[in-house]
Amino acid sequence: MSITMRRTVLRSTVVAAATALAAAISTLPAQALDAKWCKDVHIRFFVGGAEGDAFGTIVYNGAKQAEADLGPKVDYIFSQWDVEKMVQQLREAVAVKPGGIAMMGHPGDASIMPLAEQAHKDGIRMMYQNVPVPKVTAAFGGGYVGAQQEEQGRALGAEAFKLAGLKAGDKAIMIGPFENESRGARERGTVAALKEAGVEVIQLSSPPSGEWASDPNLAIPVITAALLNNPDVKAVGYPGGQMLGNVPTYMQAAGRKPGDIFNFGFDTSPQIVEGFKGGWVQLTADQQPFLQGYLPILSLCQQVVLGLAPMNVDTGAGFVTPDNYEIVAELAKQALR
């Protein structure tokens, strides 16, 4: 065989092999991403609150949509926002050895760390939502879907100062789980932004076991007393959609009318939409909880089935005010936004 012929044969062989390889590779995505391509994956998903919780319901709806779209077997865990309960439930989830766990980060780095280490040893993929645990993810991997707590809190404080027309020397109340290192970073950020602007801030600590989030009416005596003892308060900030949606009840219990106080906080819900409509609520920071349900499950499926890296998504979407709340009102009423 001549040199020219050998070169021709060699080139033909290489081209044929490359073509075959490309054809094989091109079929992989179609095979991997058939309908219900995640059907063999078992996931435990932490919703955070109780069933029917205003915020948790939107998270749950996002997760259920991901389950319907992708096909994994999902166990839903409800914790009433109780951090100790979350830790015990995470311990139980790791012991079951599912393919992946989507965990609320409320208990914080120190509490989650040993369980994340065990999950890593057992090959369980991890995602975290709503509250970041940066030390855990740095040590044992996993991704995060949610707002950046301190950053969002500071932004809300600055926006409240501006929209409420506050000035140095004015008085405000901020409610939050300030003692919780991870979860309380958001409300501490709001307090810091207001104080830096010269506002006097009265801090009301919410119970660490999450009772006020599970039943906002339990906070009525504390908020009423704070308003009666500080009649010159110009603004009140709330730590979540459950309490922000209950603002009309708090204000009426304290003898206040719509617009007397600038009420602000986090999240959207049907109750918060009604609060805007009635003039009781003036500002909220949207963190798109539907994504906090959908994306952790999508990411776990991608990690287990496709070997992809975990997602890290900041869901902080900006602010809802009386001027724009109608844009999200219908989806909020459907518990999708």
Coordinates of C-alpha atoms in Angstrom, one line a residue:
M1 CA 0.0 0.0 0.0
S2 CA 1.4 3.4 -0.9
I3 CA 2.0 6.2 1.6
T4 CA -0.8 8.3 0.0
M5 CA -3.3 5.4 0.3
R6 CA -2.3 4.7 3.9
R7 CA -2.9 8.4 4.7
T8 CA -6.2 8.3 3.0
V9 CA -7.3 5.2 4.9
L10 CA -6.0 6.7 8.2
R11 CA -7.9 10.0 7.6
S12 CA -11.1 8.0 6.8
T13 CA -10.7 5.9 9.9
V14 CA -10.2 9.0 12.1
V15 CA -13.2 10.8 10.6
A16 CA -15.4 7.7 10.9
A17 CA -14.4 7.3 14.6
A18 CA -15.0 11.0 15.3
T19 CA -18.4 10.8 13.6
A20 CA -19.4 7.7 15.5
L21 CA -18.3 9.3 18.8
A22 CA -20.1 12.5 18.1
A23 CA -23.2 10.5 17.2
A24 CA -23.0 8.6 20.4
I25 CA -22.5 11.7 22.5
S26 CA -25.4 13.5 20.8
T27 CA -27.8 10.8 21.8
L28 CA -26.8 11.0 25.5
P29 CA -28.9 14.1 26.4
A30 CA -32.0 12.7 24.7
Q31 CA -31.6 9.5 26.6
A32 CA -30.8 11.2 30.0
L33 CA -33.6 13.8 29.7
D34 CA -36.5 11.7 28.7
A35 CA -39.8 12.5 30.6
K36 CA -39.4 11.8 34.3
W37 CA -35.7 11.4 33.8
C38 CA -35.2 11.6 37.6
K39 CA -37.7 8.9 38.5
D40 CA -35.1 6.6 40.2
V41 CA -34.0 9.3 42.6
H42 CA -35.3 9.5 46.2
I43 CA -35.2 12.9 47.8
R44 CA -36.2 14.3 51.2
F45 CA -37.3 17.9 51.0
F46 CA -37.6 20.3 54.0
V47 CA -40.5 22.7 53.6
G48 CA -39.7 24.6 56.8
G49 CA -43.1 25.5 58.3
A50 CA -46.3 23.6 59.0
E51 CA -48.7 22.4 56.3
G52 CA -50.6 25.5 55.1
D53 CA -48.0 27.9 56.3
A54 CA -48.1 31.1 54.1
F55 CA -44.5 31.0 53.1
G56 CA -44.0 27.3 53.3
T57 CA -46.9 26.6 51.0
I58 CA -45.2 28.5 48.2
V59 CA -42.0 26.6 48.7
Y60 CA -44.0 23.4 48.8
N61 CA -45.8 24.3 45.5
G62 CA -42.5 24.9 43.8
A63 CA -41.1 21.5 45.1
K64 CA -44.3 19.7 44.0
Q65 CA -44.0 21.2 40.5
A66 CA -40.4 20.0 40.3
E67 CA -41.5 16.5 41.4
A68 CA -44.2 16.5 38.7
D69 CA -41.8 17.7 36.0
L70 CA -38.9 15.5 36.8
G71 CA -40.3 12.4 38.4
P72 CA -38.3 11.8 41.6
K73 CA -39.8 10.2 44.7
V74 CA -40.0 13.1 47.3
D75 CA -40.7 12.9 51.0
Y76 CA -41.9 16.3 52.3
I77 CA -40.8 17.2 55.8
F78 CA -42.7 19.9 57.8
S79 CA -40.9 21.4 60.8
Q80 CA -43.1 24.3 62.1
W81 CA -39.9 26.5 61.7
D82 CA -38.6 24.8 64.9
V83 CA -34.8 24.6 64.4
E84 CA -34.3 21.8 67.0
K85 CA -37.0 19.8 65.2
M86 CA -35.3 20.4 61.9
V87 CA -32.0 19.0 63.2
Q88 CA -33.7 15.9 64.5
Q89 CA -35.5 15.4 61.2
L90 CA -32.3 15.9 59.3
R91 CA -30.7 13.2 61.4
E92 CA -33.5 10.9 60.5
A93 CA -33.3 11.9 56.8
V94 CA -29.5 11.1 56.7
A95 CA -30.2 7.7 58.3
V96 CA -32.6 6.8 55.5
K97 CA -29.8 7.4 52.9
P98 CA -31.9 8.9 50.1
G99 CA -30.2 10.1 46.9
G100 CA -30.5 13.7 48.0
I101 CA -31.7 16.0 50.8
A102 CA -32.9 19.6 50.4
M103 CA -32.5 21.2 53.8
M104 CA -33.6 24.5 55.3
G105 CA -30.5 26.2 56.7
H106 CA -32.2 27.7 59.8
P107 CA -30.3 25.6 62.4
G108 CA -27.0 27.1 61.2
D109 CA -23.6 25.8 60.3
A110 CA -22.6 24.3 63.7
S111 CA -25.8 22.3 64.1
I112 CA -25.9 21.0 60.5
M113 CA -22.1 20.4 60.1
P114 CA -21.9 16.8 61.7
L115 CA -24.9 15.6 59.8
A116 CA -23.6 17.1 56.5
E117 CA -20.4 15.2 57.1
Q118 CA -22.3 12.0 57.6
A119 CA -24.3 12.6 54.4
H120 CA -21.1 13.3 52.5
K121 CA -19.6 10.0 53.7
D122 CA -22.8 8.2 52.7
G123 CA -22.8 9.8 49.2
I124 CA -26.0 11.7 49.8
R125 CA -26.2 14.9 47.7
M126 CA -27.2 18.0 49.7
M127 CA -28.9 21.3 48.8
Y128 CA -29.9 24.1 51.2
Q129 CA -32.7 26.6 50.8
N130 CA -33.9 29.9 52.4
V131 CA -30.9 30.3 54.8
P132 CA -27.3 29.8 53.7
V133 CA -24.8 27.7 55.6
P134 CA -21.5 28.7 54.0
K135 CA -19.2 26.8 56.3
V136 CA -21.1 23.6 55.7
T137 CA -21.1 23.9 52.0
A138 CA -17.4 24.9 52.0
A139 CA -16.5 21.8 54.0
F140 CA -18.8 19.1 52.5
G141 CA -20.3 20.6 49.3
G142 CA -23.9 21.3 48.4
G143 CA -25.6 24.3 46.9
Y144 CA -27.9 27.1 48.1
V145 CA -31.1 28.5 46.7
G146 CA -32.4 31.6 48.4
A147 CA -31.8 35.2 49.2
Q148 CA -28.5 36.3 50.8
Q149 CA -29.7 37.0 54.3
E150 CA -27.7 40.0 55.5
E151 CA -27.6 41.6 52.1
Q152 CA -31.3 41.4 51.7
G153 CA -31.9 42.6 55.2
R154 CA -29.7 45.7 54.7
A155 CA -31.3 46.5 51.4
L156 CA -34.8 46.3 53.0
G157 CA -33.7 48.6 55.8
A158 CA -32.4 51.2 53.4
E159 CA -35.5 51.0 51.3
A160 CA -37.8 51.3 54.3
F161 CA -35.8 54.4 55.5
K162 CA -36.3 56.0 52.1
L163 CA -39.9 55.1 51.3
A164 CA -41.2 55.8 54.9
G165 CA -39.6 59.2 54.8
L166 CA -37.7 58.4 58.0
K167 CA -35.0 60.8 59.4
A168 CA -32.3 60.6 62.0
G169 CA -33.9 60.4 65.5
D170 CA -37.1 58.7 64.3
K171 CA -38.1 55.5 66.1
A172 CA -38.8 52.1 64.5
I173 CA -39.5 48.5 65.7
M174 CA -37.8 45.5 64.2
I175 CA -38.9 42.0 65.0
G176 CA -36.7 38.9 64.3
P177 CA -34.8 35.9 65.5
F178 CA -31.8 38.0 66.4
E179 CA -30.1 35.3 68.5
N180 CA -30.0 32.8 65.6
E181 CA -26.6 33.2 64.0
S182 CA -27.7 32.2 60.5
R183 CA -31.4 32.9 60.3
G184 CA -31.2 36.2 62.2
A185 CA -28.6 37.7 59.9
R186 CA -31.3 39.2 57.7
E187 CA -33.1 41.1 60.5
R188 CA -29.8 42.1 62.0
G189 CA -28.9 43.6 58.6
T190 CA -32.1 45.6 58.6
V191 CA -31.4 46.9 62.1
A192 CA -27.9 47.8 61.1
A193 CA -29.0 49.8 58.0
L194 CA -31.6 51.7 60.0
K195 CA -29.2 52.5 62.8
E196 CA -26.6 53.7 60.4
A197 CA -29.2 56.1 59.0
G198 CA -29.7 57.5 62.5
V199 CA -33.0 55.7 63.3
E200 CA -33.6 54.5 66.9
V201 CA -34.5 50.8 66.6
I202 CA -36.4 48.8 69.2
Q203 CA -35.7 45.1 68.7
L204 CA -38.3 42.5 69.6
S205 CA -36.9 39.0 69.6
S206 CA -39.2 36.3 68.1
P207 CA -39.2 32.9 69.8
P208 CA -36.4 30.5 68.5
S209 CA -38.8 27.6 68.1
G210 CA -40.8 29.5 65.5
E211 CA -44.2 29.8 67.3
W212 CA -44.9 33.3 65.8
A213 CA -44.3 32.1 62.3
S214 CA -46.5 29.1 62.9
D215 CA -49.2 31.2 64.6
P216 CA -48.8 34.9 64.1
N217 CA -51.6 35.7 66.5
L218 CA -49.3 34.7 69.4
A219 CA -47.3 37.9 68.8
I220 CA -50.3 40.2 69.3
P221 CA -49.7 41.0 73.0
V222 CA -45.9 41.7 72.5
I223 CA -46.4 43.9 69.4
T224 CA -49.4 45.7 71.0
A225 CA -47.4 46.4 74.2
A226 CA -44.4 47.7 72.2
L227 CA -46.6 50.1 70.2
L228 CA -48.5 51.3 73.3
N229 CA -45.2 51.9 75.2
N230 CA -43.7 53.7 72.1
P231 CA -46.5 55.8 70.6
D232 CA -44.1 57.7 68.4
V233 CA -42.9 54.7 66.5
K234 CA -42.9 55.5 62.7
A235 CA -42.2 52.0 61.2
V236 CA -42.4 48.3 62.2
G237 CA -40.5 45.6 60.4
Y238 CA -41.5 41.9 60.4
P239 CA -39.4 38.8 59.9
G240 CA -41.5 36.9 57.5
G241 CA -44.7 36.7 55.4
Q242 CA -46.7 35.0 58.1
M243 CA -46.4 38.0 60.4
L244 CA -46.4 40.7 57.7
G245 CA -49.7 39.2 56.5
N246 CA -51.1 39.6 60.0
V247 CA -50.4 43.3 60.2
P248 CA -54.1 44.4 60.1
T249 CA -54.7 42.4 63.3
Y250 CA -51.6 43.9 65.1
M251 CA -52.5 47.4 64.1
Q252 CA -56.2 47.1 65.0
A253 CA -55.3 45.6 68.4
A254 CA -53.1 48.6 69.1
G255 CA -55.8 51.0 67.9
R256 CA -53.9 52.1 64.8
K257 CA -55.5 52.8 61.3
P258 CA -54.1 52.0 57.9
G259 CA -51.2 54.3 57.1
D260 CA -50.6 55.4 60.7
I261 CA -47.4 53.2 60.7
F262 CA -45.1 52.2 57.9
N263 CA -45.3 48.4 58.0
F264 CA -42.6 46.4 56.1
G265 CA -41.0 43.0 55.9
F266 CA -40.3 40.0 53.8
D267 CA -42.2 37.8 51.3
T268 CA -45.5 37.9 49.5
S269 CA -48.7 36.0 50.1
P270 CA -52.5 36.4 49.6
Q271 CA -52.7 38.0 53.1
I272 CA -49.9 40.5 52.2
V273 CA -51.6 41.4 49.0
E274 CA -54.7 42.2 51.0
G275 CA -52.5 44.2 53.4
F276 CA -51.3 46.3 50.5
K277 CA -54.8 46.7 49.1
G278 CA -56.1 47.9 52.5
G279 CA -53.3 50.3 53.1
W280 CA -51.8 48.3 56.1
V281 CA -48.6 47.1 54.4
Q282 CA -46.2 49.5 52.6
L283 CA -43.1 47.5 51.6
T284 CA -41.9 43.9 51.3
A285 CA -38.8 42.2 50.0
D286 CA -39.6 39.3 47.7
Q287 CA -37.4 36.2 47.8
Q288 CA -39.3 34.1 45.4
P289 CA -40.0 31.0 47.6
F290 CA -41.4 29.0 44.6
L291 CA -37.8 28.9 43.3
Q292 CA -36.6 27.7 46.7
G293 CA -38.9 24.7 46.2
Y294 CA -38.3 24.0 42.6
L295 CA -34.6 24.6 42.1
P296 CA -33.2 22.4 45.0
I297 CA -35.0 19.4 43.6
L298 CA -33.9 20.2 40.1
S299 CA -30.3 20.5 41.3
L300 CA -30.4 17.3 43.3
C301 CA -31.7 15.5 40.2
Q302 CA -28.9 17.0 38.1
Q303 CA -26.3 16.0 40.6
V304 CA -27.4 12.4 41.0
V305 CA -28.3 11.6 37.4
L306 CA -26.0 13.8 35.4
G307 CA -23.1 14.4 37.8
L308 CA -23.5 18.2 37.6
A309 CA -22.3 20.6 40.2
P310 CA -24.8 22.0 42.8
M311 CA -26.7 25.1 42.0
N312 CA -26.2 28.4 43.8
V313 CA -29.0 30.9 43.1
D314 CA -29.8 34.2 44.8
T315 CA -33.6 34.4 44.7
G316 CA -33.8 37.9 46.1
A317 CA -36.0 39.7 43.5
G318 CA -36.4 43.2 44.8
F319 CA -39.2 45.0 46.5
V320 CA -43.0 45.0 46.3
T321 CA -44.7 48.3 47.2
P322 CA -48.2 49.8 46.9
D323 CA -47.2 51.0 43.5
N324 CA -46.4 47.6 42.0
Y325 CA -48.0 44.9 44.2
E326 CA -50.8 44.3 41.6
I327 CA -48.2 42.8 39.3
V328 CA -47.6 39.9 41.6
A329 CA -51.1 39.8 43.2
E330 CA -52.7 37.1 41.2
L331 CA -49.7 34.7 41.5
A332 CA -49.5 35.4 45.2
K333 CA -53.2 34.5 45.6
Q334 CA -52.4 31.2 43.9
A335 CA -49.5 30.6 46.4
L336 CA -47.0 30.7 43.5
R337 CA -45.2 34.0 44.3

